[in-house]
Amino acid sequence: MPRPATGPDDLDYRHQGSRVHVAAHQRGADATAIGQLATQIPGFLVSLAVVTAIAVPLFGTALGWLVVLAWLASGALVFHRPTELLFARRVLKLRAPLAEERARLEPVWREVTARAGIEAHTYELMVENSDDLNAVAAAGHVVGVTTYALNRIPSSNLAAVLAHELGHHTGGHAWAGLLGYWYSLPGRIAWALTRGIARIALAVAGVFSLAATGLLVLFMGMFVVAGFVVAWYITIPLVIAPYLLAYAGRLGELRADQQAAALGFAREMAEVLYHFQAEEDAAKAHAAARGRKLKEPGGLARLLSTHPDNPTRLRALEPYLYPSR
């Protein structure tokens, strides 16, 4: 198999061969991460109720509460390296870098972490086989890049992408997002099962009569309304949680961009964003040439988007690109 061509190595290695100052503060939780966790509290309470309602009757009081405590403690697996790597391989479809990939990736990563004062070995570098320019910060210690990012873009742009993902880790965005998702999962599963049962019940009622279907819909509606009224302090936050999480995600992306810029990769981060914008424009032009028009996301879709649009991200980088303004 021929070795893939790599982008030019144009990175300014400021710390190659020199002593690296390691920051005392290696990671934390910024306002975005704390906001993510706070937004997930209603979902966590629902999940706790679901786990308790299943475990205690099924296993008895003593053993059931041990199961609940075990579930509460399971969040620590977000920072357990073997579990993280298993999650990265099985769920995110990441793999360990090949020898030639590691030879390209590690010097760039060491430069990024040296500028940030972060110990490079704190994180696991992984690769995704993909033709898209992308990267991911997962769990507590995983940084993944696509083969496109690794092989097709200049080292300076690759460094900006890695610095962006490092910003997600040092700001706590990656572990907070995964931790919130994990603790809300039982509630999500219970809600999905409830909707499935409701669909089946409506389908069965429809076989018998329209009146039976109407009565069932009325009963379900009254049940939902009663739930909103009785437990409004849980249900209302659950309804608005997806919008707040999406907003926190957009803030997290801007903060990660600014982290890359603060490390000296503002221009390179902008080049990556221009690449994304060019891909979007090319897709629109291709659709127009075929007599179609790509549907623009509506207001609700934009509110639920976890990433700001490229112009917004570029505007946020302007103070780093043009500091004299």
mmCIF file of C-alpha atoms in Angstrom:
data_model
loop_
_atom_site.group_PDB
_atom_site.id
_atom_site.type_symbol
_atom_site.label_atom_id
_atom_site.label_comp_id
_atom_site.label_asym_id
_atom_site.label_seq_id
_atom_site.Cartn_x
_atom_site.Cartn_y
_atom_site.Cartn_z
ATOM 1 C CA MET A 1 0.000 0.000 0.000
ATOM 2 C CA PRO A 2 1.488 3.399 -0.961
ATOM 3 C CA ARG A 3 2.190 5.754 1.880
ATOM 4 C CA PRO A 4 -0.286 8.681 1.899
ATOM 5 C CA ALA A 5 1.081 12.090 1.043
ATOM 6 C CA THR A 6 1.320 14.459 3.982
ATOM 7 C CA GLY A 7 0.835 18.191 4.193
ATOM 8 C CA PRO A 8 3.892 20.456 4.421
ATOM 9 C CA ASP A 9 5.655 20.674 7.775
ATOM 10 C CA ASP A 10 5.451 24.458 8.160
ATOM 11 C CA LEU A 11 5.051 24.556 11.934
ATOM 12 C CA ASP A 12 7.179 26.965 13.955
ATOM 13 C CA TYR A 13 8.658 24.586 16.537
ATOM 14 C CA ARG A 14 9.412 27.054 19.323
ATOM 15 C CA HIS A 15 10.099 24.416 21.967
ATOM 16 C CA GLN A 16 11.980 21.765 20.017
ATOM 17 C CA GLY A 17 14.932 20.645 22.106
ATOM 18 C CA SER A 18 14.312 23.248 24.808
ATOM 19 C CA ARG A 19 13.080 22.859 28.351
ATOM 20 C CA VAL A 20 9.305 23.061 28.632
ATOM 21 C CA HIS A 21 7.656 24.991 31.446
ATOM 22 C CA VAL A 22 4.890 22.771 32.826
ATOM 23 C CA ALA A 23 1.921 24.670 34.190
ATOM 24 C CA ALA A 24 0.823 23.870 37.713
ATOM 25 C CA HIS A 25 -2.808 23.850 36.560
ATOM 26 C CA GLN A 26 -3.135 21.088 33.955
ATOM 27 C CA ARG A 27 -6.894 20.873 33.595
ATOM 28 C CA GLY A 28 -10.070 22.200 35.156
ATOM 29 C CA ALA A 29 -13.683 23.085 34.533
ATOM 30 C CA ASP A 30 -14.470 26.462 33.022
ATOM 31 C CA ALA A 31 -17.894 28.132 33.025
ATOM 32 C CA THR A 32 -18.923 26.164 29.935
ATOM 33 C CA ALA A 33 -18.203 22.810 31.574
ATOM 34 C CA ILE A 34 -19.955 23.826 34.791
ATOM 35 C CA GLY A 35 -22.940 25.019 32.749
ATOM 36 C CA GLN A 36 -23.082 21.677 30.937
ATOM 37 C CA LEU A 37 -23.135 19.792 34.227
ATOM 38 C CA ALA A 38 -25.734 22.110 35.792
ATOM 39 C CA THR A 39 -28.016 21.749 32.778
ATOM 40 C CA GLN A 40 -27.877 17.966 33.106
ATOM 41 C CA ILE A 41 -29.011 17.921 36.759
ATOM 42 C CA PRO A 42 -32.752 17.405 35.953
ATOM 43 C CA GLY A 43 -31.868 14.538 33.621
ATOM 44 C CA PHE A 44 -29.635 13.062 36.306
ATOM 45 C CA LEU A 45 -32.465 13.208 38.869
ATOM 46 C CA VAL A 46 -34.830 11.462 36.461
ATOM 47 C CA SER A 47 -32.195 8.812 35.752
ATOM 48 C CA LEU A 48 -31.607 8.332 39.483
ATOM 49 C CA ALA A 49 -35.342 7.806 39.965
ATOM 50 C CA VAL A 50 -35.431 5.297 37.091
ATOM 51 C CA VAL A 51 -32.422 3.319 38.344
ATOM 52 C CA THR A 52 -33.816 3.280 41.888
ATOM 53 C CA ALA A 53 -37.304 2.274 40.734
ATOM 54 C CA ILE A 54 -35.842 -0.688 38.848
ATOM 55 C CA ALA A 55 -33.003 -1.779 41.138
ATOM 56 C CA VAL A 56 -34.732 -1.749 44.541
ATOM 57 C CA PRO A 57 -37.821 -3.825 43.587
ATOM 58 C CA LEU A 58 -35.719 -6.158 41.415
ATOM 59 C CA PHE A 59 -32.836 -6.868 43.824
ATOM 60 C CA GLY A 60 -34.347 -6.024 47.194
ATOM 61 C CA THR A 61 -33.677 -3.045 49.407
ATOM 62 C CA ALA A 62 -30.061 -3.702 50.459
ATOM 63 C CA LEU A 63 -28.719 -5.038 47.155
ATOM 64 C CA GLY A 64 -30.842 -2.599 45.169
ATOM 65 C CA TRP A 65 -29.303 0.413 46.871
ATOM 66 C CA LEU A 66 -25.841 -1.071 46.270
ATOM 67 C CA VAL A 67 -26.720 -1.192 42.561
ATOM 68 C CA VAL A 68 -27.780 2.466 42.735
ATOM 69 C CA LEU A 69 -24.519 3.411 44.466
ATOM 70 C CA ALA A 70 -22.548 1.424 41.873
ATOM 71 C CA TRP A 71 -24.305 3.380 39.101
ATOM 72 C CA LEU A 72 -23.495 6.650 40.859
ATOM 73 C CA ALA A 73 -19.837 5.627 41.126
ATOM 74 C CA SER A 74 -19.677 4.504 37.493
ATOM 75 C CA GLY A 75 -19.125 8.071 36.323
ATOM 76 C CA ALA A 76 -15.500 7.734 37.452
ATOM 77 C CA LEU A 77 -14.968 5.492 34.424
ATOM 78 C CA VAL A 78 -14.909 8.678 32.340
ATOM 79 C CA PHE A 79 -11.350 9.141 33.700
ATOM 80 C CA HIS A 80 -10.354 5.439 33.608
ATOM 81 C CA ARG A 81 -7.925 5.072 30.703
ATOM 82 C CA PRO A 82 -8.741 1.479 29.665
ATOM 83 C CA THR A 83 -12.456 2.321 29.671
ATOM 84 C CA GLU A 84 -11.830 5.538 27.733
ATOM 85 C CA LEU A 85 -9.816 3.690 25.103
ATOM 86 C CA LEU A 86 -12.485 1.017 24.806
ATOM 87 C CA PHE A 87 -15.112 3.750 24.357
ATOM 88 C CA ALA A 88 -12.949 5.472 21.755
ATOM 89 C CA ARG A 89 -12.412 2.272 19.780
ATOM 90 C CA ARG A 90 -15.918 0.824 19.969
ATOM 91 C CA VAL A 91 -18.114 3.934 19.933
ATOM 92 C CA LEU A 92 -16.050 6.624 18.228
ATOM 93 C CA LYS A 93 -14.289 4.163 15.856
ATOM 94 C CA LEU A 94 -10.842 5.533 16.687
ATOM 95 C CA ARG A 95 -7.648 3.489 16.499
ATOM 96 C CA ALA A 96 -4.044 3.783 17.599
ATOM 97 C CA PRO A 97 -1.820 5.678 15.139
ATOM 98 C CA LEU A 98 0.383 3.675 12.785
ATOM 99 C CA ALA A 99 4.140 4.166 13.119
ATOM 100 C CA GLU A 100 4.335 6.722 10.281
ATOM 101 C CA GLU A 101 1.218 8.503 11.578
ATOM 102 C CA ARG A 102 2.700 8.733 15.048
ATOM 103 C CA ALA A 103 5.933 10.101 13.594
ATOM 104 C CA ARG A 104 3.984 12.991 12.063
ATOM 105 C CA LEU A 105 1.500 13.502 14.875
ATOM 106 C CA GLU A 106 3.639 13.423 17.997
ATOM 107 C CA PRO A 107 6.066 16.292 17.184
ATOM 108 C CA VAL A 108 3.114 18.568 16.394
ATOM 109 C CA TRP A 109 1.331 17.480 19.559
ATOM 110 C CA ARG A 110 4.446 18.057 21.676
ATOM 111 C CA GLU A 111 4.732 21.590 20.311
ATOM 112 C CA VAL A 112 1.073 22.312 21.090
ATOM 113 C CA THR A 113 1.255 20.928 24.620
ATOM 114 C CA ALA A 114 4.598 22.672 25.263
ATOM 115 C CA ARG A 115 3.085 26.042 24.392
ATOM 116 C CA ALA A 116 0.189 25.296 26.753
ATOM 117 C CA GLY A 117 2.444 24.020 29.546
ATOM 118 C CA ILE A 118 0.668 20.661 29.445
ATOM 119 C CA GLU A 119 2.412 17.310 29.798
ATOM 120 C CA ALA A 120 2.009 15.626 26.392
ATOM 121 C CA HIS A 121 1.738 12.100 27.796
ATOM 122 C CA THR A 122 -1.393 13.093 29.754
ATOM 123 C CA TYR A 123 -3.465 12.397 26.652
ATOM 124 C CA GLU A 124 -3.881 9.475 24.263
ATOM 125 C CA LEU A 125 -3.548 10.297 20.557
ATOM 126 C CA MET A 126 -5.842 8.309 18.258
ATOM 127 C CA VAL A 127 -6.840 8.332 14.594
ATOM 128 C CA GLU A 128 -10.141 7.999 12.737
ATOM 129 C CA ASN A 129 -10.214 6.750 9.153
ATOM 130 C CA SER A 130 -12.149 9.591 7.522
ATOM 131 C CA ASP A 131 -11.922 11.914 4.508
ATOM 132 C CA ASP A 132 -13.252 14.829 6.568
ATOM 133 C CA LEU A 133 -11.158 17.479 8.271
ATOM 134 C CA ASN A 134 -12.093 16.834 11.877
ATOM 135 C CA ALA A 135 -10.841 16.000 15.355
ATOM 136 C CA VAL A 136 -12.382 15.054 18.670
ATOM 137 C CA ALA A 137 -11.704 15.423 22.387
ATOM 138 C CA ALA A 138 -13.302 12.518 24.229
ATOM 139 C CA ALA A 139 -13.728 11.536 27.862
ATOM 140 C CA GLY A 140 -10.816 12.547 30.063
ATOM 141 C CA HIS A 141 -7.720 11.772 28.013
ATOM 142 C CA VAL A 142 -8.461 11.004 24.345
ATOM 143 C CA VAL A 143 -7.595 13.273 21.414
ATOM 144 C CA GLY A 144 -8.504 11.907 18.015
ATOM 145 C CA VAL A 145 -7.836 13.255 14.521
ATOM 146 C CA THR A 146 -9.018 12.081 11.134
ATOM 147 C CA THR A 147 -6.638 10.685 8.530
ATOM 148 C CA TYR A 148 -7.519 13.704 6.371
ATOM 149 C CA ALA A 149 -6.384 16.116 9.088
ATOM 150 C CA LEU A 150 -3.271 14.044 9.673
ATOM 151 C CA ASN A 151 -2.205 13.602 6.056
ATOM 152 C CA ARG A 152 -3.685 16.409 3.978
ATOM 153 C CA ILE A 153 -3.249 19.710 5.807
ATOM 154 C CA PRO A 154 -0.083 21.618 6.802
ATOM 155 C CA SER A 155 1.434 20.905 10.189
ATOM 156 C CA SER A 156 0.560 24.417 11.381
ATOM 157 C CA ASN A 157 -3.134 23.800 10.661
ATOM 158 C CA LEU A 158 -2.932 20.373 12.271
ATOM 159 C CA ALA A 159 -1.441 22.069 15.337
ATOM 160 C CA ALA A 160 -4.370 24.508 15.431
ATOM 161 C CA VAL A 161 -6.840 21.628 15.285
ATOM 162 C CA LEU A 162 -5.020 19.806 18.086
ATOM 163 C CA ALA A 163 -4.810 23.004 20.159
ATOM 164 C CA HIS A 164 -8.579 23.404 19.749
ATOM 165 C CA GLU A 165 -9.170 19.881 21.073
ATOM 166 C CA LEU A 166 -6.702 20.460 23.895
ATOM 167 C CA GLY A 167 -8.807 23.488 24.826
ATOM 168 C CA HIS A 168 -11.835 21.238 25.192
ATOM 169 C CA HIS A 169 -9.858 19.047 27.596
ATOM 170 C CA THR A 170 -8.247 21.773 29.686
ATOM 171 C CA GLY A 171 -11.607 23.552 29.950
ATOM 172 C CA GLY A 172 -13.343 20.354 31.066
ATOM 173 C CA HIS A 173 -15.775 20.332 28.130
ATOM 174 C CA ALA A 174 -15.022 16.755 27.052
ATOM 175 C CA TRP A 175 -15.413 15.013 30.402
ATOM 176 C CA ALA A 176 -18.347 17.198 31.481
ATOM 177 C CA GLY A 177 -20.260 16.442 28.287
ATOM 178 C CA LEU A 178 -19.681 12.699 28.521
ATOM 179 C CA LEU A 179 -20.392 12.610 32.262
ATOM 180 C CA GLY A 180 -23.662 14.494 31.777
ATOM 181 C CA TYR A 181 -24.678 12.200 28.930
ATOM 182 C CA TRP A 182 -23.867 9.065 30.949
ATOM 183 C CA TYR A 183 -25.886 10.116 33.995
ATOM 184 C CA SER A 184 -28.874 11.144 31.856
ATOM 185 C CA LEU A 185 -28.818 7.904 29.811
ATOM 186 C CA PRO A 186 -31.229 5.828 31.984
ATOM 187 C CA GLY A 187 -33.771 8.643 31.774
ATOM 188 C CA ARG A 188 -33.312 8.857 27.997
ATOM 189 C CA ILE A 189 -33.810 5.118 27.637
ATOM 190 C CA ALA A 190 -36.919 5.199 29.838
ATOM 191 C CA TRP A 191 -38.362 8.060 27.765
ATOM 192 C CA ALA A 192 -37.638 6.201 24.518
ATOM 193 C CA LEU A 193 -39.341 3.061 25.862
ATOM 194 C CA THR A 194 -42.330 5.112 27.029
ATOM 195 C CA ARG A 195 -42.737 6.656 23.580
ATOM 196 C CA GLY A 196 -42.444 3.233 21.969
ATOM 197 C CA ILE A 197 -45.116 1.779 24.250
ATOM 198 C CA ALA A 198 -47.356 4.775 23.543
ATOM 199 C CA ARG A 199 -47.012 4.247 19.776
ATOM 200 C CA ILE A 200 -47.846 0.556 20.126
ATOM 201 C CA ALA A 201 -50.864 1.345 22.327
ATOM 202 C CA LEU A 202 -52.154 3.885 19.806
ATOM 203 C CA ALA A 203 -51.673 1.419 16.958
ATOM 204 C CA VAL A 204 -53.573 -1.292 18.847
ATOM 205 C CA ALA A 205 -56.353 1.128 19.807
ATOM 206 C CA GLY A 206 -56.630 2.215 16.177
ATOM 207 C CA VAL A 207 -57.386 -1.359 15.169
ATOM 208 C CA PHE A 208 -60.477 -1.409 17.364
ATOM 209 C CA SER A 209 -62.062 1.998 16.910
ATOM 210 C CA LEU A 210 -61.444 5.684 16.396
ATOM 211 C CA ALA A 211 -63.161 6.399 19.707
ATOM 212 C CA ALA A 212 -60.730 4.144 21.585
ATOM 213 C CA THR A 213 -57.812 5.954 19.961
ATOM 214 C CA GLY A 214 -59.271 9.332 20.921
ATOM 215 C CA LEU A 215 -59.776 8.263 24.532
ATOM 216 C CA LEU A 216 -56.228 6.953 24.724
ATOM 217 C CA VAL A 217 -54.810 10.180 23.287
ATOM 218 C CA LEU A 218 -56.895 12.161 25.791
ATOM 219 C CA PHE A 219 -55.663 10.010 28.670
ATOM 220 C CA MET A 220 -52.030 10.369 27.565
ATOM 221 C CA GLY A 221 -52.431 14.115 27.173
ATOM 222 C CA MET A 222 -53.907 14.441 30.659
ATOM 223 C CA PHE A 223 -51.067 12.320 32.060
ATOM 224 C CA VAL A 224 -48.420 14.525 30.397
ATOM 225 C CA VAL A 225 -50.113 17.735 31.539
ATOM 226 C CA ALA A 226 -50.409 16.375 35.075
ATOM 227 C CA GLY A 227 -46.711 15.516 35.052
ATOM 228 C CA PHE A 228 -45.837 19.053 33.956
ATOM 229 C CA VAL A 229 -48.030 20.585 36.651
ATOM 230 C CA VAL A 230 -47.012 18.326 39.528
ATOM 231 C CA ALA A 231 -43.266 18.160 38.783
ATOM 232 C CA TRP A 232 -42.806 21.415 36.868
ATOM 233 C CA TYR A 233 -39.457 21.995 38.576
ATOM 234 C CA ILE A 234 -38.178 18.878 36.774
ATOM 235 C CA THR A 235 -40.184 18.820 33.535
ATOM 236 C CA ILE A 236 -39.629 22.432 32.510
ATOM 237 C CA PRO A 237 -35.823 22.193 32.914
ATOM 238 C CA LEU A 238 -35.936 18.920 30.958
ATOM 239 C CA VAL A 239 -37.704 20.654 28.061
ATOM 240 C CA ILE A 240 -35.272 23.556 27.888
ATOM 241 C CA ALA A 241 -32.167 21.451 28.655
ATOM 242 C CA PRO A 242 -31.387 20.572 24.983
ATOM 243 C CA TYR A 243 -31.326 24.275 24.070
ATOM 244 C CA LEU A 244 -29.119 25.169 27.043
ATOM 245 C CA LEU A 245 -26.766 22.258 26.274
ATOM 246 C CA ALA A 246 -26.512 23.342 22.646
ATOM 247 C CA TYR A 247 -25.752 26.896 23.765
ATOM 248 C CA ALA A 248 -23.077 25.620 26.142
ATOM 249 C CA GLY A 249 -21.652 23.558 23.284
ATOM 250 C CA ARG A 250 -21.405 26.644 21.063
ATOM 251 C CA LEU A 251 -19.669 28.566 23.840
ATOM 252 C CA GLY A 252 -17.301 25.638 24.302
ATOM 253 C CA GLU A 253 -16.346 25.712 20.617
ATOM 254 C CA LEU A 254 -15.601 29.431 20.782
ATOM 255 C CA ARG A 255 -13.535 28.959 23.943
ATOM 256 C CA ALA A 256 -11.574 26.128 22.309
ATOM 257 C CA ASP A 257 -10.936 28.327 19.254
ATOM 258 C CA GLN A 258 -9.651 31.054 21.570
ATOM 259 C CA GLN A 259 -7.408 28.529 23.330
ATOM 260 C CA ALA A 260 -5.831 27.674 19.969
ATOM 261 C CA ALA A 261 -5.462 31.373 19.176
ATOM 262 C CA ALA A 262 -3.886 32.132 22.564
ATOM 263 C CA LEU A 263 -1.240 29.478 21.849
ATOM 264 C CA GLY A 264 -0.282 31.289 18.655
ATOM 265 C CA PHE A 265 -2.505 29.490 16.148
ATOM 266 C CA ALA A 266 -5.072 32.203 15.388
ATOM 267 C CA ARG A 267 -4.226 32.462 11.686
ATOM 268 C CA GLU A 268 -4.066 28.691 11.309
ATOM 269 C CA MET A 269 -7.400 28.246 13.124
ATOM 270 C CA ALA A 270 -8.940 30.793 10.765
ATOM 271 C CA GLU A 271 -7.558 28.858 7.787
ATOM 272 C CA VAL A 272 -9.249 25.697 9.071
ATOM 273 C CA LEU A 273 -12.540 27.568 9.440
ATOM 274 C CA TYR A 274 -12.201 28.981 5.922
ATOM 275 C CA HIS A 275 -11.726 25.392 4.759
ATOM 276 C CA PHE A 276 -15.003 24.405 6.423
ATOM 277 C CA GLN A 277 -16.756 27.387 4.846
ATOM 278 C CA ALA A 278 -15.346 26.538 1.413
ATOM 279 C CA GLU A 279 -16.715 22.993 1.764
ATOM 280 C CA GLU A 280 -20.160 24.367 2.601
ATOM 281 C CA ASP A 281 -20.064 26.790 -0.333
ATOM 282 C CA ALA A 282 -18.944 24.014 -2.689
ATOM 283 C CA ALA A 283 -21.829 21.791 -1.543
ATOM 284 C CA LYS A 284 -24.295 24.617 -2.197
ATOM 285 C CA ALA A 285 -22.798 25.297 -5.629
ATOM 286 C CA HIS A 286 -22.932 21.606 -6.519
ATOM 287 C CA ALA A 287 -26.572 21.409 -5.483
ATOM 288 C CA ALA A 288 -27.397 24.565 -7.464
ATOM 289 C CA ALA A 289 -25.702 23.138 -10.575
ATOM 290 C CA ARG A 290 -28.040 20.144 -10.302
ATOM 291 C CA GLY A 291 -31.088 22.371 -9.966
ATOM 292 C CA ARG A 292 -31.485 21.819 -6.241
ATOM 293 C CA LYS A 293 -31.136 24.105 -3.269
ATOM 294 C CA LEU A 294 -29.730 22.943 0.039
ATOM 295 C CA LYS A 295 -32.171 23.581 2.826
ATOM 296 C CA GLU A 296 -30.910 26.177 5.263
ATOM 297 C CA PRO A 297 -31.329 25.240 8.944
ATOM 298 C CA GLY A 298 -34.319 26.926 10.570
ATOM 299 C CA GLY A 299 -34.304 28.946 13.748
ATOM 300 C CA LEU A 300 -35.035 25.922 15.942
ATOM 301 C CA ALA A 301 -32.291 23.868 14.289
ATOM 302 C CA ARG A 302 -29.797 26.688 14.848
ATOM 303 C CA LEU A 303 -30.778 26.855 18.518
ATOM 304 C CA LEU A 304 -30.118 23.116 18.826
ATOM 305 C CA SER A 305 -26.787 23.251 17.000
ATOM 306 C CA THR A 306 -23.774 22.529 19.211
ATOM 307 C CA HIS A 307 -21.405 24.390 16.862
ATOM 308 C CA PRO A 308 -21.525 28.076 15.908
ATOM 309 C CA ASP A 309 -21.494 28.835 12.202
ATOM 310 C CA ASN A 310 -18.135 29.590 10.618
ATOM 311 C CA PRO A 311 -18.648 33.390 10.297
ATOM 312 C CA THR A 312 -19.413 33.588 14.035
ATOM 313 C CA ARG A 313 -16.258 31.654 14.889
ATOM 314 C CA LEU A 314 -14.162 33.807 12.568
ATOM 315 C CA ARG A 315 -15.524 37.011 14.124
ATOM 316 C CA ALA A 316 -14.591 35.691 17.573
ATOM 317 C CA LEU A 317 -11.009 35.182 16.356
ATOM 318 C CA GLU A 318 -10.637 38.739 15.056
ATOM 319 C CA PRO A 319 -9.108 40.162 18.297
ATOM 320 C CA TYR A 320 -6.315 37.581 17.901
ATOM 321 C CA LEU A 321 -5.938 38.108 14.159
ATOM 322 C CA TYR A 322 -5.997 41.916 14.326
ATOM 323 C CA PRO A 323 -4.850 42.819 17.868
ATOM 324 C CA SER A 324 -4.419 46.520 17.074
ATOM 325 C CA ARG A 325 -8.090 47.038 16.276
#
